[in-house]
Short mmCIF file of C-alpha atoms in Angstrom, two decimals:
data_model
loop_
_atom_site.label_atom_id
_atom_site.label_comp_id
_atom_site.label_asym_id
_atom_site.label_seq_id
_atom_site.Cartn_x
_atom_site.Cartn_y
_atom_site.Cartn_z
CA UNK A 87 135.29 80.16 83.06
CA UNK A 88 132.15 82.16 83.66
CA UNK A 89 129.56 80.83 86.01
CA UNK A 90 126.88 80.09 83.44
CA UNK A 91 124.43 78.98 86.09
CA UNK A 92 124.27 82.50 87.48
CA UNK A 93 124.02 83.88 83.96
CA UNK A 94 121.08 81.58 83.29
CA UNK A 95 119.35 82.59 86.53
CA UNK A 96 119.64 86.22 85.60
CA UNK A 97 118.41 85.68 82.06
CA UNK A 98 115.40 83.70 83.29
CA UNK A 99 114.59 86.50 85.73
CA UNK A 100 114.63 89.09 82.95
CA UNK A 101 112.20 87.08 80.84
CA UNK A 102 110.03 86.50 83.90
CA UNK A 103 109.88 90.26 84.50
CA UNK A 104 108.61 90.92 80.99
CA UNK A 105 106.05 88.12 81.09
CA UNK A 106 104.75 89.20 84.49
CA UNK A 107 104.43 92.83 83.52
CA UNK A 108 102.63 91.83 80.34
CA UNK A 109 100.14 89.31 81.72
CA UNK A 110 100.15 90.03 85.47
CA UNK A 111 99.94 86.37 86.52
CA UNK A 112 100.40 86.40 90.33
CA UNK A 113 101.70 82.82 90.48
CA UNK A 114 104.85 83.94 88.64
CA UNK A 115 105.94 85.82 91.75
CA UNK A 116 105.97 82.50 93.61
CA UNK A 117 107.43 80.40 90.82
CA UNK A 118 110.46 82.66 90.43
CA UNK A 119 111.02 85.56 92.87
CA UNK A 120 113.30 87.23 90.36
CA UNK A 121 113.86 90.36 92.40
CA UNK A 122 115.29 88.46 95.34
CA UNK A 123 117.56 86.47 93.04
CA UNK A 124 118.87 89.58 91.35
CA UNK A 125 119.57 91.41 94.60
CA UNK A 126 121.40 88.33 95.90
CA UNK A 127 123.57 88.12 92.78
CA UNK A 128 124.30 91.84 92.98
CA UNK A 129 125.25 91.49 96.65
CA UNK A 130 127.58 88.63 95.82
CA UNK A 131 129.41 90.60 93.14
CA UNK A 132 129.60 93.72 95.28
CA UNK A 133 131.23 91.73 98.09
CA UNK A 134 133.77 90.35 95.62
CA UNK A 135 134.62 93.87 94.50
CA UNK A 136 134.92 95.14 98.08
CA UNK A 137 137.40 92.36 98.82
CA UNK A 138 139.86 93.67 96.26
CA UNK A 139 139.19 97.41 95.92
CA UNK A 140 138.33 100.39 98.07
CA UNK A 141 134.72 101.14 98.92
CA UNK A 142 134.85 104.43 97.02
CA UNK A 143 136.07 102.72 93.86
CA UNK A 144 133.36 100.08 94.07
CA UNK A 145 130.55 102.61 94.58
CA UNK A 146 131.68 104.92 91.78
CA UNK A 147 132.16 101.97 89.44
CA UNK A 148 128.64 100.68 90.05
CA UNK A 149 127.09 104.12 89.65
CA UNK A 150 129.10 104.74 86.49
CA UNK A 151 127.53 101.71 84.86
CA UNK A 152 124.05 102.26 86.27
CA UNK A 153 123.36 105.93 85.64
CA UNK A 154 124.12 106.60 81.93
CA UNK A 155 121.36 104.24 80.69
CA UNK A 156 118.96 106.04 83.05
CA UNK A 157 120.07 109.40 81.69
CA UNK A 158 119.47 108.18 78.14
CA UNK A 159 115.91 107.33 79.16
CA UNK A 160 115.48 110.71 80.87
CA UNK A 161 116.63 112.64 77.79
CA UNK A 162 113.76 111.07 75.84
CA UNK A 163 111.06 110.53 78.47
CA UNK A 164 111.11 113.79 80.44
CA UNK A 165 110.65 116.07 77.39
CA UNK A 166 107.96 113.71 76.09
CA UNK A 167 106.05 113.87 79.38
CA UNK A 168 106.32 117.67 79.41
CA UNK A 169 105.12 117.86 75.81
CA UNK A 170 102.13 115.63 76.60
CA UNK A 171 100.91 117.92 79.37
CA UNK A 172 102.74 117.03 82.57
CA UNK A 173 102.66 120.67 83.70
CA UNK A 174 98.85 120.75 83.39
CA UNK A 175 98.18 117.69 85.55
CA UNK A 176 96.61 118.09 88.96
CA UNK A 177 98.24 116.23 91.84
CA UNK A 178 101.36 114.13 91.64
CA UNK A 179 104.82 115.62 91.36
CA UNK A 180 105.36 119.08 89.97
CA UNK A 181 107.72 118.84 87.00
CA UNK A 182 109.66 122.03 87.73
CA UNK A 183 111.11 121.30 91.17
CA UNK A 184 114.22 119.88 92.76
CA UNK A 185 112.71 116.41 92.36
CA UNK A 186 113.52 116.53 88.66
CA UNK A 187 117.13 116.11 89.75
CA UNK A 188 116.29 112.57 90.84
CA UNK A 189 116.50 111.62 87.17
CA UNK A 190 120.20 112.45 87.45
CA UNK A 191 120.94 110.87 90.84
CA UNK A 192 117.99 108.69 91.92
CA UNK A 193 118.39 108.71 95.68
CA UNK A 194 114.59 108.83 95.57
CA UNK A 195 112.10 107.72 92.96
CA UNK A 196 112.32 109.95 89.86
CA UNK A 197 109.06 111.87 89.28
CA UNK A 198 106.82 111.65 86.25
CA UNK A 199 103.42 112.42 84.83
CA UNK A 200 100.33 110.24 85.09
CA UNK A 201 100.45 109.59 81.36
CA UNK A 202 104.07 108.49 81.66
CA UNK A 203 103.54 106.01 84.47
CA UNK A 204 105.02 103.15 82.45
CA UNK A 205 108.25 105.11 82.17
CA UNK A 206 108.91 106.06 85.78
CA UNK A 207 107.08 103.38 87.75
CA UNK A 208 109.77 100.66 87.39
CA UNK A 209 112.54 103.06 88.42
CA UNK A 210 112.11 102.11 92.07
CA UNK A 211 114.68 99.39 91.39
CA UNK A 212 117.29 101.87 90.24
CA UNK A 213 116.84 103.75 93.50
CA UNK A 214 116.89 100.57 95.61
CA UNK A 215 119.98 99.25 93.85
CA UNK A 216 121.77 102.57 94.32
CA UNK A 217 121.13 102.56 98.07
CA UNK A 218 122.20 98.94 98.44
CA UNK A 219 125.47 99.74 96.67
CA UNK A 220 126.11 102.84 98.79
CA UNK A 221 125.38 100.97 102.03
CA UNK A 222 127.25 97.80 101.04
CA UNK A 223 130.60 98.71 102.64
CA UNK A 224 128.91 99.05 106.04
CA UNK A 225 126.68 96.02 105.47
CA UNK A 226 129.63 93.88 104.40
CA UNK A 227 131.65 94.98 107.43
CA UNK A 228 128.75 94.04 109.71
CA UNK A 229 128.38 90.70 107.93
CA UNK A 230 132.06 89.87 108.44
CA UNK A 231 131.71 90.72 112.13
CA UNK A 232 128.53 88.80 112.98
CA UNK A 233 128.17 86.34 110.10
CA UNK A 234 124.80 84.71 109.55
CA UNK A 235 123.20 86.91 112.19
CA UNK A 236 123.29 89.76 109.67
CA UNK A 237 121.06 87.94 107.16
CA UNK A 238 117.73 88.05 109.07
CA UNK A 239 118.27 91.64 110.29
CA UNK A 240 116.21 93.24 107.46
CA UNK A 241 113.35 90.80 108.12
CA UNK A 242 113.46 91.74 111.79
CA UNK A 243 113.17 95.34 110.61
CA UNK A 244 109.94 94.44 108.79
CA UNK A 245 108.53 92.97 112.00
CA UNK A 246 109.43 96.17 113.83
CA UNK A 247 107.77 98.32 111.17
CA UNK A 248 104.62 96.19 111.33
CA UNK A 249 104.36 96.30 115.11
CA UNK A 250 105.35 99.90 115.66
CA UNK A 251 103.70 101.50 112.62
CA UNK A 252 106.87 103.53 112.20
CA UNK A 253 107.21 105.46 108.97
CA UNK A 254 109.44 108.18 107.64
CA UNK A 255 107.82 111.56 106.99
CA UNK A 256 109.14 111.82 103.45
CA UNK A 257 107.33 109.40 101.12
CA UNK A 258 110.33 108.57 98.98
CA UNK A 259 112.43 107.83 102.06
CA UNK A 260 109.70 105.57 103.43
CA UNK A 261 109.61 103.64 100.16
CA UNK A 262 113.39 103.19 100.26
CA UNK A 263 113.22 101.92 103.85
CA UNK A 264 110.60 99.30 102.99
CA UNK A 265 112.48 98.10 99.92
CA UNK A 266 115.63 97.73 102.01
CA UNK A 267 113.71 95.70 104.59
CA UNK A 268 112.12 93.52 101.91
CA UNK A 269 115.23 92.63 99.92
CA UNK A 270 118.11 93.35 102.29
CA UNK A 271 118.27 89.74 103.48
CA UNK A 272 118.76 88.55 99.90
CA UNK A 273 121.54 91.09 99.34
CA UNK A 274 123.38 89.94 102.48
CA UNK A 275 122.81 86.29 101.51
CA UNK A 276 124.77 87.22 98.39
CA UNK A 277 127.71 88.01 100.68
CA UNK A 278 127.46 84.47 102.05
CA UNK A 279 127.42 83.11 98.52
CA UNK A 280 130.56 85.03 97.63
CA UNK A 281 132.71 84.03 100.61
CA UNK A 282 131.66 80.37 100.50
CA UNK A 283 129.75 80.43 103.78
CA UNK A 284 126.56 79.36 102.04
CA UNK A 285 128.33 76.53 100.23
CA UNK A 286 129.66 75.22 103.53
CA UNK A 287 126.20 74.87 105.05
CA UNK A 288 125.02 71.29 105.24
CA UNK A 289 122.24 70.54 102.74
CA UNK A 290 119.83 69.46 105.47
CA UNK A 291 120.24 72.85 107.16
CA UNK A 292 119.57 74.80 103.96
CA UNK A 293 116.56 72.67 103.11
CA UNK A 294 115.18 73.01 106.63
CA UNK A 295 115.57 76.79 106.83
CA UNK A 296 114.13 77.32 103.35
CA UNK A 297 111.15 75.08 104.09
CA UNK A 298 110.31 76.90 107.31
CA UNK A 299 110.61 80.35 105.71
CA UNK A 300 108.67 79.27 102.62
CA UNK A 301 105.79 77.89 104.66
CA UNK A 302 105.73 81.02 106.84
CA UNK A 303 105.66 83.19 103.71
CA UNK A 304 102.72 81.32 102.18
CA UNK A 305 100.84 81.27 105.49
CA UNK A 306 101.19 85.03 105.84
CA UNK A 307 100.28 85.55 102.20
CA UNK A 308 97.11 83.50 102.65
CA UNK A 309 95.89 85.85 105.35
CA UNK A 310 96.95 89.07 103.62
CA UNK A 311 96.23 88.47 99.95
CA UNK A 312 95.39 91.54 97.92
CA UNK A 313 92.76 92.03 95.27
CA UNK A 314 95.10 90.62 92.66
CA UNK A 315 95.20 87.20 94.32
CA UNK A 316 98.10 85.45 95.97
CA UNK A 317 100.80 87.76 94.67
CA UNK A 318 103.98 88.13 96.70
CA UNK A 319 104.42 91.63 95.33
CA UNK A 320 101.44 92.77 97.40
CA UNK A 321 102.86 91.58 100.73
CA UNK A 322 106.34 92.64 101.80
CA UNK A 323 106.57 90.14 104.67
CA UNK A 324 105.86 87.16 102.41
CA UNK A 325 108.07 88.54 99.66
CA UNK A 326 111.04 88.86 102.03
CA UNK A 327 110.71 85.34 103.46
CA UNK A 328 109.96 83.58 100.18
CA UNK A 329 112.72 85.38 98.30
CA UNK A 330 115.32 84.54 100.93
CA UNK A 331 114.23 80.89 101.00
CA UNK A 332 114.49 80.71 97.21
CA UNK A 333 117.89 82.43 97.19
CA UNK A 334 119.38 79.99 99.71
CA UNK A 335 118.23 77.02 97.65
CA UNK A 336 119.18 78.49 94.27
CA UNK A 337 122.69 79.55 95.27
CA UNK A 338 123.64 76.69 97.60
CA UNK A 339 124.09 74.19 94.74
CA UNK A 340 125.96 74.57 91.47
CA UNK A 341 124.45 72.33 88.76
CA UNK A 342 126.38 71.19 85.72
CA UNK A 343 125.88 73.72 82.92
CA UNK A 344 127.81 72.02 80.14
CA UNK A 345 124.54 71.44 78.28
CA UNK A 346 124.07 75.16 77.73
CA UNK A 347 127.07 75.51 75.45
CA UNK A 348 125.62 72.82 73.18
CA UNK A 349 122.55 74.93 72.46
CA UNK A 350 123.91 77.90 70.53
CA UNK A 351 120.59 79.74 70.34
CA UNK A 352 119.88 79.55 74.07
CA UNK A 353 123.52 80.20 74.94
CA UNK A 354 123.53 83.34 72.81
CA UNK A 355 120.22 84.49 74.29
CA UNK A 356 121.64 84.17 77.80
CA UNK A 357 124.65 86.26 76.77
CA UNK A 358 122.46 88.91 75.20
CA UNK A 359 120.05 89.19 78.13
CA UNK A 360 122.91 89.57 80.59
CA UNK A 361 124.78 92.12 78.48
CA UNK A 362 121.74 94.37 78.02
CA UNK A 363 119.91 93.85 81.32
CA UNK A 364 119.77 97.57 82.18
CA UNK A 365 118.38 98.69 78.84
CA UNK A 366 115.86 95.85 78.72
CA UNK A 367 114.58 96.69 82.16
CA UNK A 368 114.29 100.42 81.57
CA UNK A 369 112.42 100.05 78.28
CA UNK A 370 110.40 96.83 78.47
CA UNK A 371 107.49 98.43 80.35
CA UNK A 372 107.24 101.17 77.72
CA UNK A 373 107.32 98.53 74.99
CA UNK A 374 104.48 96.63 76.63
CA UNK A 375 102.36 99.76 76.79
CA UNK A 376 103.13 100.52 73.14
CA UNK A 377 102.03 97.17 71.71
CA UNK A 378 98.31 97.94 71.88
CA UNK A 379 98.30 100.86 69.43
CA UNK A 380 100.86 99.07 67.27
CA UNK A 381 98.79 95.89 67.07
CA UNK A 382 95.65 97.92 66.47
CA UNK A 383 97.34 99.67 63.55
CA UNK A 384 98.36 96.28 62.14
CA UNK A 385 94.87 94.81 62.73
CA UNK A 386 96.36 92.19 65.07
CA UNK A 387 94.59 93.33 68.21
CA UNK A 388 91.80 90.74 68.26
CA UNK A 389 93.09 87.25 67.51
CA UNK A 390 91.27 85.37 70.27
CA UNK A 391 93.43 82.48 71.43
CA UNK A 392 96.51 83.93 69.73
CA UNK A 393 96.29 87.24 71.58
CA UNK A 394 98.72 86.18 74.31
CA UNK A 395 101.51 84.84 72.07
CA UNK A 396 101.19 87.79 69.68
CA UNK A 397 101.32 90.27 72.58
CA UNK A 398 104.44 88.59 73.96
CA UNK A 399 106.22 88.55 70.61
CA UNK A 400 105.28 92.18 69.97
CA UNK A 401 106.51 93.35 73.39
CA UNK A 402 109.78 91.47 72.94
CA UNK A 403 110.23 92.94 69.46
CA UNK A 404 109.64 96.51 70.62
CA UNK A 405 112.02 95.99 73.53
CA UNK A 406 114.67 94.75 71.09
CA UNK A 407 114.22 97.91 69.03
CA UNK A 408 114.99 99.96 72.13
CA UNK A 409 118.03 97.78 72.81
CA UNK A 410 119.32 98.26 69.27
CA UNK A 411 118.82 102.00 69.53
CA UNK A 412 120.21 102.61 73.03
CA UNK A 413 121.91 99.45 74.27
CA UNK A 414 125.30 100.84 73.26
CA UNK A 415 125.01 103.26 76.19
CA UNK A 416 125.73 100.32 78.50
CA UNK A 417 128.96 99.69 76.60
CA UNK A 418 130.02 103.32 76.93
CA UNK A 419 129.15 103.30 80.64
CA UNK A 420 131.28 100.19 81.11
CA UNK A 421 134.18 101.72 79.16
CA UNK A 422 134.17 99.20 76.38
CA UNK A 423 133.71 99.48 72.65
CA UNK A 424 130.04 100.08 71.75
CA UNK A 425 128.35 97.18 69.98
CA UNK A 426 125.00 96.99 68.26
CA UNK A 427 124.49 93.35 69.25
CA UNK A 428 126.65 92.40 72.25
CA UNK A 429 126.31 88.63 72.22
CA UNK A 430 128.22 87.99 69.00
CA UNK A 431 131.82 87.10 69.69
CA UNK A 432 131.83 88.57 73.17
CA UNK A 433 132.34 85.51 75.33
CA UNK A 434 135.52 83.65 74.59
CA UNK A 435 136.39 80.16 75.68
CA UNK A 436 138.65 80.01 78.70
CA UNK A 437 142.29 79.58 77.84
CA UNK A 438 144.11 76.47 78.97
CA UNK A 439 145.82 76.93 82.35
CA UNK A 440 149.61 76.97 82.41
CA UNK A 441 151.16 73.51 82.61
CA UNK A 442 151.98 72.18 86.04
CA UNK A 443 155.67 72.06 86.92
CA UNK A 444 157.14 68.59 86.59
CA UNK A 445 157.35 66.83 89.97
CA UNK A 446 160.85 66.41 91.31
CA UNK A 447 160.11 64.02 94.07
CA UNK A 448 157.38 62.61 96.20
CA UNK A 449 153.94 61.35 95.31
CA UNK A 450 151.56 63.34 93.16
CA UNK A 451 148.19 64.12 94.59
CA UNK A 452 145.69 66.66 93.40
CA UNK A 453 144.83 69.44 95.82
CA UNK A 454 141.44 69.99 94.20
CA UNK A 455 142.70 72.61 91.78
CA UNK A 456 144.57 70.28 89.43
CA UNK A 457 147.97 71.28 90.89
CA UNK A 458 150.32 69.14 92.92
CA UNK A 459 151.42 71.05 96.04
CA UNK A 460 154.74 69.25 96.34
CA UNK A 461 155.60 69.90 92.72
CA UNK A 462 154.77 73.55 92.98
CA UNK A 463 156.77 73.88 96.18
CA UNK A 464 159.75 72.29 94.48
CA UNK A 465 159.50 74.73 91.60
CA UNK A 466 159.32 77.77 93.87
CA UNK A 467 162.36 79.95 93.79
CA UNK A 468 163.80 82.21 96.48
CA UNK A 469 161.20 84.42 98.03
CA UNK A 470 158.37 82.49 96.40
CA UNK A 471 156.02 79.96 97.92
CA UNK A 472 154.04 77.07 96.57
CA UNK A 473 150.92 79.15 96.18
CA UNK A 474 152.49 81.59 93.74
CA UNK A 475 155.11 79.51 91.97
CA UNK A 476 154.86 79.68 88.21
CA UNK A 477 152.14 82.30 88.40
CA UNK A 478 152.51 85.81 86.95
CA UNK A 479 152.67 88.56 89.56
CA UNK A 480 149.23 89.95 88.73
CA UNK A 481 147.74 86.47 89.11
CA UNK A 482 149.21 86.03 92.56
CA UNK A 483 146.98 88.84 93.73
CA UNK A 484 143.98 87.12 92.18
CA UNK A 485 143.76 89.35 89.11
CA UNK A 486 143.85 88.35 85.48
CA UNK A 487 145.86 90.56 83.11
CA UNK A 488 142.66 92.28 81.96
CA UNK A 489 142.00 93.48 85.49
CA UNK A 490 145.38 94.82 86.51
CA UNK A 491 145.55 97.84 88.76
CA UNK A 492 144.17 101.01 87.32
CA UNK A 493 142.00 99.33 84.70
CA UNK A 494 138.22 99.74 84.55
CA UNK A 495 136.00 97.76 86.87
CA UNK A 496 134.29 96.09 83.91
CA UNK A 497 136.69 94.36 81.53
CA UNK A 498 136.36 95.05 77.85
CA UNK A 499 133.86 92.90 76.03
CA UNK A 500 130.76 91.09 77.07
CA UNK A 501 129.22 93.36 79.64
CA UNK A 502 130.07 91.19 82.64
CA UNK A 503 132.48 91.22 85.52
CA UNK A 504 133.85 87.99 86.88
CA UNK A 505 136.03 88.65 89.91
CA UNK A 506 138.77 86.24 90.85
CA UNK A 507 138.12 83.41 93.24
CA UNK A 508 139.27 84.26 96.75
CA UNK A 509 139.94 81.06 98.69
CA UNK A 510 138.18 80.63 102.00
CA UNK A 511 140.18 80.34 105.18
CA UNK A 512 142.22 77.21 105.19
CA UNK A 513 141.92 76.57 101.47
CA UNK A 514 145.21 76.55 99.53
CA UNK A 515 145.39 79.17 96.84
CA UNK A 516 145.39 77.89 93.29
CA UNK A 517 147.31 79.33 90.40
CA UNK A 518 144.92 81.77 88.85
CA UNK A 519 145.41 80.37 85.37
CA UNK A 520 144.93 82.50 82.34
CA UNK A 521 141.74 84.30 81.75
CA UNK A 522 140.52 86.62 79.02
CA UNK A 523 138.17 89.55 79.51
CA UNK A 524 135.60 87.47 81.37
CA UNK A 525 136.73 83.91 81.96
CA UNK A 526 138.40 82.41 84.99
CA UNK A 527 139.24 79.06 86.46
CA UNK A 528 136.59 77.94 88.94
CA UNK A 529 137.42 75.48 91.74
CA UNK A 530 134.68 73.06 90.76
CA UNK A 531 135.83 72.97 87.13
CA UNK A 532 139.28 71.62 87.97
CA UNK A 533 140.02 67.89 88.31
CA UNK A 534 139.72 66.57 91.80
CA UNK A 535 137.57 69.34 93.25
CA UNK A 536 133.93 68.75 94.08
CA UNK A 537 133.15 72.43 94.60
CA UNK A 538 130.41 71.81 97.14
CA UNK A 539 132.14 71.54 100.47
CA UNK A 540 131.07 67.97 101.15
CA UNK A 541 132.52 66.33 104.22
CA UNK A 542 135.20 68.41 105.91
CA UNK A 543 136.78 69.79 102.78
CA UNK A 544 136.88 73.61 102.83
CA UNK A 545 135.28 75.35 99.91
CA UNK A 546 136.49 78.36 98.01
CA UNK A 547 133.90 81.00 97.22
CA UNK A 548 131.97 80.82 94.00
CA UNK A 549 133.17 83.20 91.32
CA UNK A 550 130.67 85.91 90.62
CA UNK A 551 129.22 86.13 87.17
CA UNK A 552 128.20 89.55 86.01
CA UNK A 553 125.70 91.38 88.09
CA UNK A 554 126.31 94.86 86.87
CA UNK A 555 122.70 95.74 87.44
CA UNK A 556 120.26 92.91 87.12
CA UNK A 557 116.73 92.55 85.88
CA UNK A 558 114.43 93.93 88.44
CA UNK A 559 110.85 93.51 89.35
CA UNK A 560 109.01 91.88 92.19
CA UNK A 561 108.41 94.62 94.68
CA UNK A 562 105.73 96.62 96.38
CA UNK A 563 103.72 98.59 93.88
CA UNK A 564 101.88 101.79 93.27
CA UNK A 565 98.14 102.09 93.01
CA UNK A 566 96.84 102.41 89.49
CA UNK A 567 93.22 103.32 89.89
CA UNK A 568 93.41 105.81 87.06
CA UNK A 569 94.99 103.27 84.76
CA UNK A 570 92.25 100.74 85.30
CA UNK A 571 94.43 98.25 87.14
CA UNK A 572 93.69 96.48 90.43
CA UNK A 573 94.50 98.46 93.52
CA UNK A 574 97.60 97.56 95.40
CA UNK A 575 97.14 99.01 98.86
CA UNK A 576 100.35 100.51 100.23
CA UNK A 577 101.39 99.32 103.65
CA UNK A 578 101.69 101.79 106.48
CA UNK A 579 100.71 105.46 106.46
CA UNK A 580 100.01 107.08 103.13
CA UNK A 581 103.07 108.71 101.63
CA UNK A 582 102.93 112.42 100.86
CA UNK A 583 104.00 112.02 97.26
CA UNK A 584 104.10 108.37 96.30
CA UNK A 585 103.05 105.23 98.02
CA UNK A 586 105.75 102.87 99.23
CA UNK A 587 107.13 100.90 96.35
CA UNK A 588 105.72 100.78 92.90
CA UNK A 589 107.03 98.39 90.40
CA UNK A 590 105.57 95.13 89.55
CA UNK A 591 102.25 95.57 87.84
CA UNK A 592 101.48 94.80 84.23
CA UNK A 593 102.30 97.86 82.19
CA UNK A 594 99.48 100.34 81.79
CA UNK A 595 98.21 100.36 78.22
CA UNK A 596 96.81 103.82 78.60
CA UNK A 597 97.35 107.37 77.58
CA UNK A 598 101.14 107.34 77.26
CA UNK A 599 100.79 105.95 73.75
CA UNK A 600 97.13 106.82 73.34
CA UNK A 601 96.13 103.18 72.99
CA UNK A 602 93.45 101.16 74.69
CA UNK A 603 94.14 98.64 77.37
CA UNK A 604 93.73 95.01 76.61
CA UNK A 605 91.47 94.36 79.56
CA UNK A 606 88.70 92.05 78.56
CA UNK A 607 90.62 90.75 75.59
#
């Protein structure tokens, strides 16, 4: 079955992004470093894909699902920015240049007008995600060679950048380098989550490392706080340490999620948020900027104590309108049937596993997967072993029928990819069981398996729930003096075109929609 814990983490991060961008509360960056979580989940899924397919297939598959929703945004936003006077603006990026091609392949931050800042500012995540995907084959190879030593390498890079003052001459390249250094450790920690290395760490070790890194992050933040207060998004060093500490704690343990299925409303919301994560991220900032003129038109712009709840409901509602209008692009990109509302009927219950062969002799003992090794061995025919007996050929390779060779990376329905479980070294392979478009048998869900690697029992890797893109935020940000927002001073030398990083400020309620900001409300 799907790992609903990872689905819930991702859904909570999406909501946190919207709330932070709307209200700008700095403590949210500490409560839930959503960006680090999302990069870790994406790294985990990418590692799972690299284990069973070629690097080229993995990269093209990820880009295929990432880029079409961006293009849909570009088709609407770029002409709108040109119509509203982008060509007449002084400074910033010129609209008619090669940089406009970054809306097609965002190896750098796509350009935009000052009035359209709420459109292009969050796109740093698209660029960062693209580079992480492209570099993942090399990063994963290095991780398999040196193990845990690969995880702190990006943080060491931050220390080098701080001490040396090194910067790249091209502003967009410098921004990409800093984002890699800030979130690279979380991405590589996702590799450790996938292959079970994180699960095999003793709890005291995880708690100790996370405590040390968390305290170091807060100490550094205390001495380098920006004008916005103690906000991790202002300080890359603290963001990197705190995010990694949170990731290790969040992904080391797998809580029981059976309660989620009992709450149909919350369960459906989690499905919806995961299935439309790309569209929600690309459009939520625009929706936040649009609520001020909308609420003014409806005479709901000055409700005193109700301002906050009304603003939140309005921003969510406008985001949902964008999802209804353009969310189907994610379905087309994933090569599945377009759906207006993806949550309904998308996630099926896992089918019952095939019955175990009847034991012929010997005692019956569970191997942690609900299968008796001796019984399976007895049922194996010529040329077959106990690990594959009674299992269809596709399952012996770790694939469910929906993911046989030559089929799309993302199975039809639901918007998620759940790769098969690949046992860690020394762990007996389990029959893959039957699985529909998304569901699979997880080692901790079977009788007799604890799923946590307690004692000396080896642990199979966690199955990866969908991380086709993830809800981004939490990163270094762009100054917004003209928009009336607090300055976020870029680190290092000033970039020629854009300062390093630019994502996680409350959306500017300014000239893009012609409305007034809600400052002072």
